[in-house]
Structure formats: structure tokens, C-alpha cells
mmCIF file of C-alpha atoms in Angstrom:
data_model
loop_
_atom_site.group_PDB
_atom_site.id
_atom_site.type_symbol
_atom_site.label_atom_id
_atom_site.label_comp_id
_atom_site.label_asym_id
_atom_site.label_seq_id
_atom_site.Cartn_x
_atom_site.Cartn_y
_atom_site.Cartn_z
ATOM 1 C CA UNK A 35 112.954 94.468 85.737
ATOM 2 C CA UNK A 36 110.837 93.554 88.769
ATOM 3 C CA UNK A 37 107.990 95.960 89.454
ATOM 4 C CA UNK A 38 109.470 96.606 92.928
ATOM 5 C CA UNK A 39 112.371 98.416 91.281
ATOM 6 C CA UNK A 40 110.132 100.418 88.937
ATOM 7 C CA UNK A 41 108.073 101.582 91.949
ATOM 8 C CA UNK A 42 111.284 102.391 93.833
ATOM 9 C CA UNK A 43 112.507 104.375 90.830
ATOM 10 C CA UNK A 44 109.296 106.439 90.702
ATOM 11 C CA UNK A 45 109.214 107.154 94.449
ATOM 12 C CA UNK A 46 112.908 108.067 94.364
ATOM 13 C CA UNK A 47 112.273 110.431 91.445
ATOM 14 C CA UNK A 48 109.168 112.099 92.899
ATOM 15 C CA UNK A 49 110.656 112.494 96.377
ATOM 16 C CA UNK A 50 113.556 114.461 94.832
ATOM 17 C CA UNK A 51 111.530 116.432 92.289
ATOM 18 C CA UNK A 52 108.252 117.335 94.006
ATOM 19 C CA UNK A 53 106.984 118.659 97.323
ATOM 20 C CA UNK A 54 104.938 115.519 97.976
ATOM 21 C CA UNK A 55 105.835 113.706 101.196
ATOM 22 C CA UNK A 56 103.282 110.903 100.948
ATOM 23 C CA UNK A 57 103.391 107.795 98.746
ATOM 24 C CA UNK A 58 101.778 104.387 98.788
ATOM 25 C CA UNK A 59 102.816 100.951 97.585
ATOM 26 C CA UNK A 60 102.112 97.251 97.778
ATOM 27 C CA UNK A 61 102.969 95.644 101.127
ATOM 28 C CA UNK A 62 104.657 92.811 99.187
ATOM 29 C CA UNK A 63 107.174 95.178 97.599
ATOM 30 C CA UNK A 64 110.911 95.190 98.279
ATOM 31 C CA UNK A 65 112.098 96.814 101.490
ATOM 32 C CA UNK A 66 114.369 99.035 99.389
ATOM 33 C CA UNK A 67 111.310 101.276 98.883
ATOM 34 C CA UNK A 68 111.103 101.942 102.636
ATOM 35 C CA UNK A 69 114.859 102.576 102.677
ATOM 36 C CA UNK A 70 114.444 105.220 99.960
ATOM 37 C CA UNK A 71 111.567 106.825 101.873
ATOM 38 C CA UNK A 72 113.717 107.050 105.002
ATOM 39 C CA UNK A 73 116.642 108.561 103.076
ATOM 40 C CA UNK A 74 114.407 111.143 101.386
ATOM 41 C CA UNK A 75 112.374 111.997 104.499
ATOM 42 C CA UNK A 76 109.049 110.922 102.988
ATOM 43 C CA UNK A 77 106.373 108.455 104.079
ATOM 44 C CA UNK A 78 105.390 105.325 102.174
ATOM 45 C CA UNK A 79 102.204 103.622 103.327
ATOM 46 C CA UNK A 80 101.995 99.870 102.670
ATOM 47 C CA UNK A 81 98.613 98.687 101.413
ATOM 48 C CA UNK A 82 96.970 95.366 100.697
ATOM 49 C CA UNK A 83 96.520 94.052 97.175
ATOM 50 C CA UNK A 84 93.660 95.628 95.182
ATOM 51 C CA UNK A 85 93.618 98.667 92.908
ATOM 52 C CA UNK A 86 90.596 100.288 94.601
ATOM 53 C CA UNK A 87 92.578 100.666 97.850
ATOM 54 C CA UNK A 88 95.200 102.743 96.023
ATOM 55 C CA UNK A 89 92.785 105.088 94.290
ATOM 56 C CA UNK A 90 90.998 105.787 97.580
ATOM 57 C CA UNK A 91 94.265 106.343 99.448
ATOM 58 C CA UNK A 92 95.735 108.726 96.857
ATOM 59 C CA UNK A 93 92.558 110.781 96.855
ATOM 60 C CA UNK A 94 92.251 110.935 100.650
ATOM 61 C CA UNK A 95 95.920 111.726 101.367
ATOM 62 C CA UNK A 96 96.745 113.790 98.278
ATOM 63 C CA UNK A 97 99.551 111.383 97.304
ATOM 64 C CA UNK A 98 101.598 112.071 94.198
ATOM 65 C CA UNK A 99 102.147 108.426 93.274
ATOM 66 C CA UNK A 100 101.270 104.855 94.212
ATOM 67 C CA UNK A 101 102.361 101.477 92.875
ATOM 68 C CA UNK A 102 101.154 97.892 93.041
ATOM 69 C CA UNK A 103 103.268 94.836 92.149
ATOM 70 C CA UNK A 104 100.677 93.762 89.582
ATOM 71 C CA UNK A 105 101.968 96.675 87.482
ATOM 72 C CA UNK A 106 99.251 99.228 88.279
ATOM 73 C CA UNK A 107 100.905 102.631 88.762
ATOM 74 C CA UNK A 108 98.645 105.381 90.089
ATOM 75 C CA UNK A 109 99.195 109.083 89.434
ATOM 76 C CA UNK A 110 97.752 112.096 91.199
ATOM 77 C CA UNK A 111 98.140 113.922 87.866
ATOM 78 C CA UNK A 112 95.684 111.452 86.299
ATOM 79 C CA UNK A 113 92.866 111.747 88.847
ATOM 80 C CA UNK A 114 94.528 109.110 91.080
ATOM 81 C CA UNK A 115 93.994 106.429 88.436
ATOM 82 C CA UNK A 116 96.440 104.035 86.816
ATOM 83 C CA UNK A 117 97.483 104.573 83.228
ATOM 84 C CA UNK A 118 100.252 102.633 81.418
ATOM 85 C CA UNK A 119 100.783 105.415 78.850
ATOM 86 C CA UNK A 120 101.465 107.995 81.558
ATOM 87 C CA UNK A 121 103.676 105.490 83.394
ATOM 88 C CA UNK A 122 105.749 104.980 80.247
ATOM 89 C CA UNK A 123 106.065 108.726 79.615
ATOM 90 C CA UNK A 124 107.263 109.363 83.181
ATOM 91 C CA UNK A 125 109.632 106.397 83.016
ATOM 92 C CA UNK A 126 111.158 107.732 79.794
ATOM 93 C CA UNK A 127 111.482 111.157 81.449
ATOM 94 C CA UNK A 128 113.333 109.607 84.410
ATOM 95 C CA UNK A 129 115.659 107.699 82.067
ATOM 96 C CA UNK A 130 116.267 110.763 79.879
ATOM 97 C CA UNK A 131 117.187 112.915 82.880
ATOM 98 C CA UNK A 132 119.576 110.248 84.156
ATOM 99 C CA UNK A 133 121.148 109.956 80.709
ATOM 100 C CA UNK A 134 121.585 113.751 80.426
ATOM 101 C CA UNK A 135 123.087 114.021 83.926
ATOM 102 C CA UNK A 136 125.328 110.963 83.565
ATOM 103 C CA UNK A 137 129.038 111.720 83.226
ATOM 104 C CA UNK A 138 129.733 108.291 81.776
ATOM 105 C CA UNK A 139 127.897 106.156 79.235
ATOM 106 C CA UNK A 140 124.392 105.607 80.614
ATOM 107 C CA UNK A 141 123.221 102.033 81.011
ATOM 108 C CA UNK A 142 119.696 101.356 82.243
ATOM 109 C CA UNK A 143 120.764 98.049 83.840
ATOM 110 C CA UNK A 144 123.340 99.879 85.954
ATOM 111 C CA UNK A 145 120.796 102.533 86.908
ATOM 112 C CA UNK A 146 118.327 99.868 88.078
ATOM 113 C CA UNK A 147 121.016 97.955 89.981
ATOM 114 C CA UNK A 148 121.056 100.621 92.716
ATOM 115 C CA UNK A 149 117.596 99.403 93.754
ATOM 116 C CA UNK A 150 118.614 95.731 93.894
ATOM 117 C CA UNK A 151 119.808 96.069 97.459
ATOM 118 C CA UNK A 152 118.262 92.858 98.749
ATOM 119 C CA UNK A 153 118.004 89.295 97.528
ATOM 120 C CA UNK A 154 114.438 88.941 96.252
ATOM 121 C CA UNK A 155 112.522 85.859 95.187
ATOM 122 C CA UNK A 156 109.673 86.587 92.788
ATOM 123 C CA UNK A 157 106.168 85.785 94.027
ATOM 124 C CA UNK A 158 105.728 82.027 94.295
ATOM 125 C CA UNK A 159 102.349 80.301 94.068
ATOM 126 C CA UNK A 160 102.069 77.032 95.948
ATOM 127 C CA UNK A 161 99.017 74.788 95.599
ATOM 128 C CA UNK A 162 97.871 73.360 98.939
ATOM 129 C CA UNK A 163 94.952 71.227 100.092
ATOM 130 C CA UNK A 164 93.973 73.428 103.035
ATOM 131 C CA UNK A 165 95.229 77.044 103.015
ATOM 132 C CA UNK A 166 93.561 77.774 106.369
ATOM 133 C CA UNK A 167 95.512 74.969 108.033
ATOM 134 C CA UNK A 168 98.762 76.345 106.626
ATOM 135 C CA UNK A 169 97.988 79.785 108.048
ATOM 136 C CA UNK A 170 97.086 78.353 111.440
ATOM 137 C CA UNK A 171 100.414 76.498 111.660
ATOM 138 C CA UNK A 172 102.510 79.445 110.446
ATOM 139 C CA UNK A 173 100.751 81.811 112.840
ATOM 140 C CA UNK A 174 101.356 79.428 115.745
ATOM 141 C CA UNK A 175 104.996 78.576 114.955
ATOM 142 C CA UNK A 176 106.146 82.084 114.001
ATOM 143 C CA UNK A 177 103.794 84.176 116.135
ATOM 144 C CA UNK A 178 106.452 86.475 117.615
ATOM 145 C CA UNK A 179 107.802 87.235 114.120
ATOM 146 C CA UNK A 180 104.482 88.530 112.716
ATOM 147 C CA UNK A 181 104.754 92.230 111.852
ATOM 148 C CA UNK A 182 101.553 92.707 109.843
ATOM 149 C CA UNK A 183 98.228 91.034 109.168
ATOM 150 C CA UNK A 184 96.951 93.652 106.718
ATOM 151 C CA UNK A 185 96.942 91.155 103.848
ATOM 152 C CA UNK A 186 97.805 87.604 104.815
ATOM 153 C CA UNK A 187 100.684 87.336 107.272
ATOM 154 C CA UNK A 188 103.957 89.250 107.085
ATOM 155 C CA UNK A 189 106.956 87.956 109.058
ATOM 156 C CA UNK A 190 110.293 89.576 109.872
ATOM 157 C CA UNK A 191 113.254 87.441 110.983
ATOM 158 C CA UNK A 192 115.801 90.253 110.835
ATOM 159 C CA UNK A 193 118.013 89.094 107.975
ATOM 160 C CA UNK A 194 115.038 87.874 105.916
ATOM 161 C CA UNK A 195 111.314 88.598 105.767
ATOM 162 C CA UNK A 196 108.296 87.357 103.856
ATOM 163 C CA UNK A 197 104.569 87.689 103.248
ATOM 164 C CA UNK A 198 102.185 84.759 102.835
ATOM 165 C CA UNK A 199 98.711 85.288 101.352
ATOM 166 C CA UNK A 200 95.798 83.058 100.437
ATOM 167 C CA UNK A 201 94.130 83.215 97.050
ATOM 168 C CA UNK A 202 90.440 84.118 97.262
ATOM 169 C CA UNK A 203 89.544 81.883 94.334
ATOM 170 C CA UNK A 204 91.937 78.914 94.393
ATOM 171 C CA UNK A 205 93.596 76.629 96.991
ATOM 172 C CA UNK A 206 96.856 78.532 96.546
ATOM 173 C CA UNK A 207 99.318 80.170 98.926
ATOM 174 C CA UNK A 208 101.210 83.157 97.490
ATOM 175 C CA UNK A 209 104.678 83.806 98.951
ATOM 176 C CA UNK A 210 106.879 86.906 98.628
ATOM 177 C CA UNK A 211 110.336 86.443 100.145
ATOM 178 C CA UNK A 212 113.331 88.749 100.549
ATOM 179 C CA UNK A 213 116.516 88.967 102.599
ATOM 180 C CA UNK A 214 119.901 90.578 103.000
ATOM 181 C CA UNK A 215 122.024 87.603 101.879
ATOM 182 C CA UNK A 216 121.293 85.644 98.694
ATOM 183 C CA UNK A 217 122.428 82.245 99.996
ATOM 184 C CA UNK A 218 120.579 82.508 103.307
ATOM 185 C CA UNK A 219 117.466 83.912 101.633
ATOM 186 C CA UNK A 220 117.290 80.960 99.230
ATOM 187 C CA UNK A 221 117.915 78.460 102.047
ATOM 188 C CA UNK A 222 115.235 79.944 104.315
ATOM 189 C CA UNK A 223 112.805 80.171 101.412
ATOM 190 C CA UNK A 224 113.315 76.466 100.668
ATOM 191 C CA UNK A 225 112.702 75.660 104.356
ATOM 192 C CA UNK A 226 109.441 77.601 104.285
ATOM 193 C CA UNK A 227 108.290 75.794 101.142
ATOM 194 C CA UNK A 228 109.006 72.418 102.770
ATOM 195 C CA UNK A 229 107.184 73.459 105.924
ATOM 196 C CA UNK A 230 104.101 74.483 103.946
ATOM 197 C CA UNK A 231 104.177 71.257 101.941
ATOM 198 C CA UNK A 232 104.264 69.226 105.177
ATOM 199 C CA UNK A 233 101.140 71.047 106.361
#
């Protein structure tokens, strides 16, 4: 199960079972998380990669929960720190409640499927000779589609969107890609890969 869906599950649970209206997650995460926030009338702030950003944000804004795609899940109940044991306990609680409330036979795969709203390609690492050159070209060619520069560049083309980041330690470009249609998403992702390779 992709971490996007685990984070979505937690935010969905907390927004229905607590008074907290503020959450935080990784800007690379699936857009389904923002859809859930809109449905539940809560706010989800998108942050750059790095666990220290989450701890600071939870403390400052009194957030109940925050999640990063690396698997770090932060809990207000645990002094705004991440803890895999607490994450597992809460996850089991969520599953148990769903199982108790389910009228039919409960299947975790079916429960998770509600969060698989979009076609998502797992983070792809692409080795390049000059990451800065790649960013310069992407920024120039897709300038009007840039929606965020918090961490790398995030682009939105309507039916698909993606984030491109540079590694701080290696000549690698990290790509997170998602869209509304599986076939188009894969085709546009392949085009982006070819474009970066040509750079």
C-alpha cells in the first residue's frame, strides 16, 4: 500500500473523529488527500521533504497528525514526533473500527481502494549529468504550468500533475507523477522521462 493512501486514511479518520481542522503532509503525496480535506472541511498544508519541517509545523499549528511519503507519521499525541509503534496501533484501530462497522465481509484491500482515486506512478529516480540544466529547461518550457516551487518544481496540466526534485547528494532527478486517467498518465510520464533524458 503506497504511503499516500496510509496518510489519506489517517487524515480521513482524524477529520471524522476529532475536532482538529489542521493537518500536514508531503507535497509529493496524492491529490486524493486534498480531496478528502475539502470533503471534510479541514485544511491540509503541503510541506517540503524533511522530518524537521513536520515537527515544527505540528507544534506551531497544533496539528493532530502529519505524514511524509518516506513513512514518517507524526502525532500530536506523541509530542509531535514520529513513532512507528503508535502508527501501527492507530492503523489497527482504524481497521478494527471499519471491520466492526462493516455490514459485509471486511477486506482491507477494498477499504484502501477508496483512496486510489487517481493513477499514480511511484517516485522515479532518474540519473542525469546536469540536474540544474534539466530544471532550467523544464522551468522555461512549462513556466505557465508551475504551481509550486516549495520543493523542486510542481506542475499542473489539469488532467495530470507532477513534482520534480533534485537530490542534494547525487546527480539524480526525483519525479512524482499522477493523473486522472491511467493511459494518459503513463503516456505523459514517458514523454517527461524522454524530455529529461534529452536534456
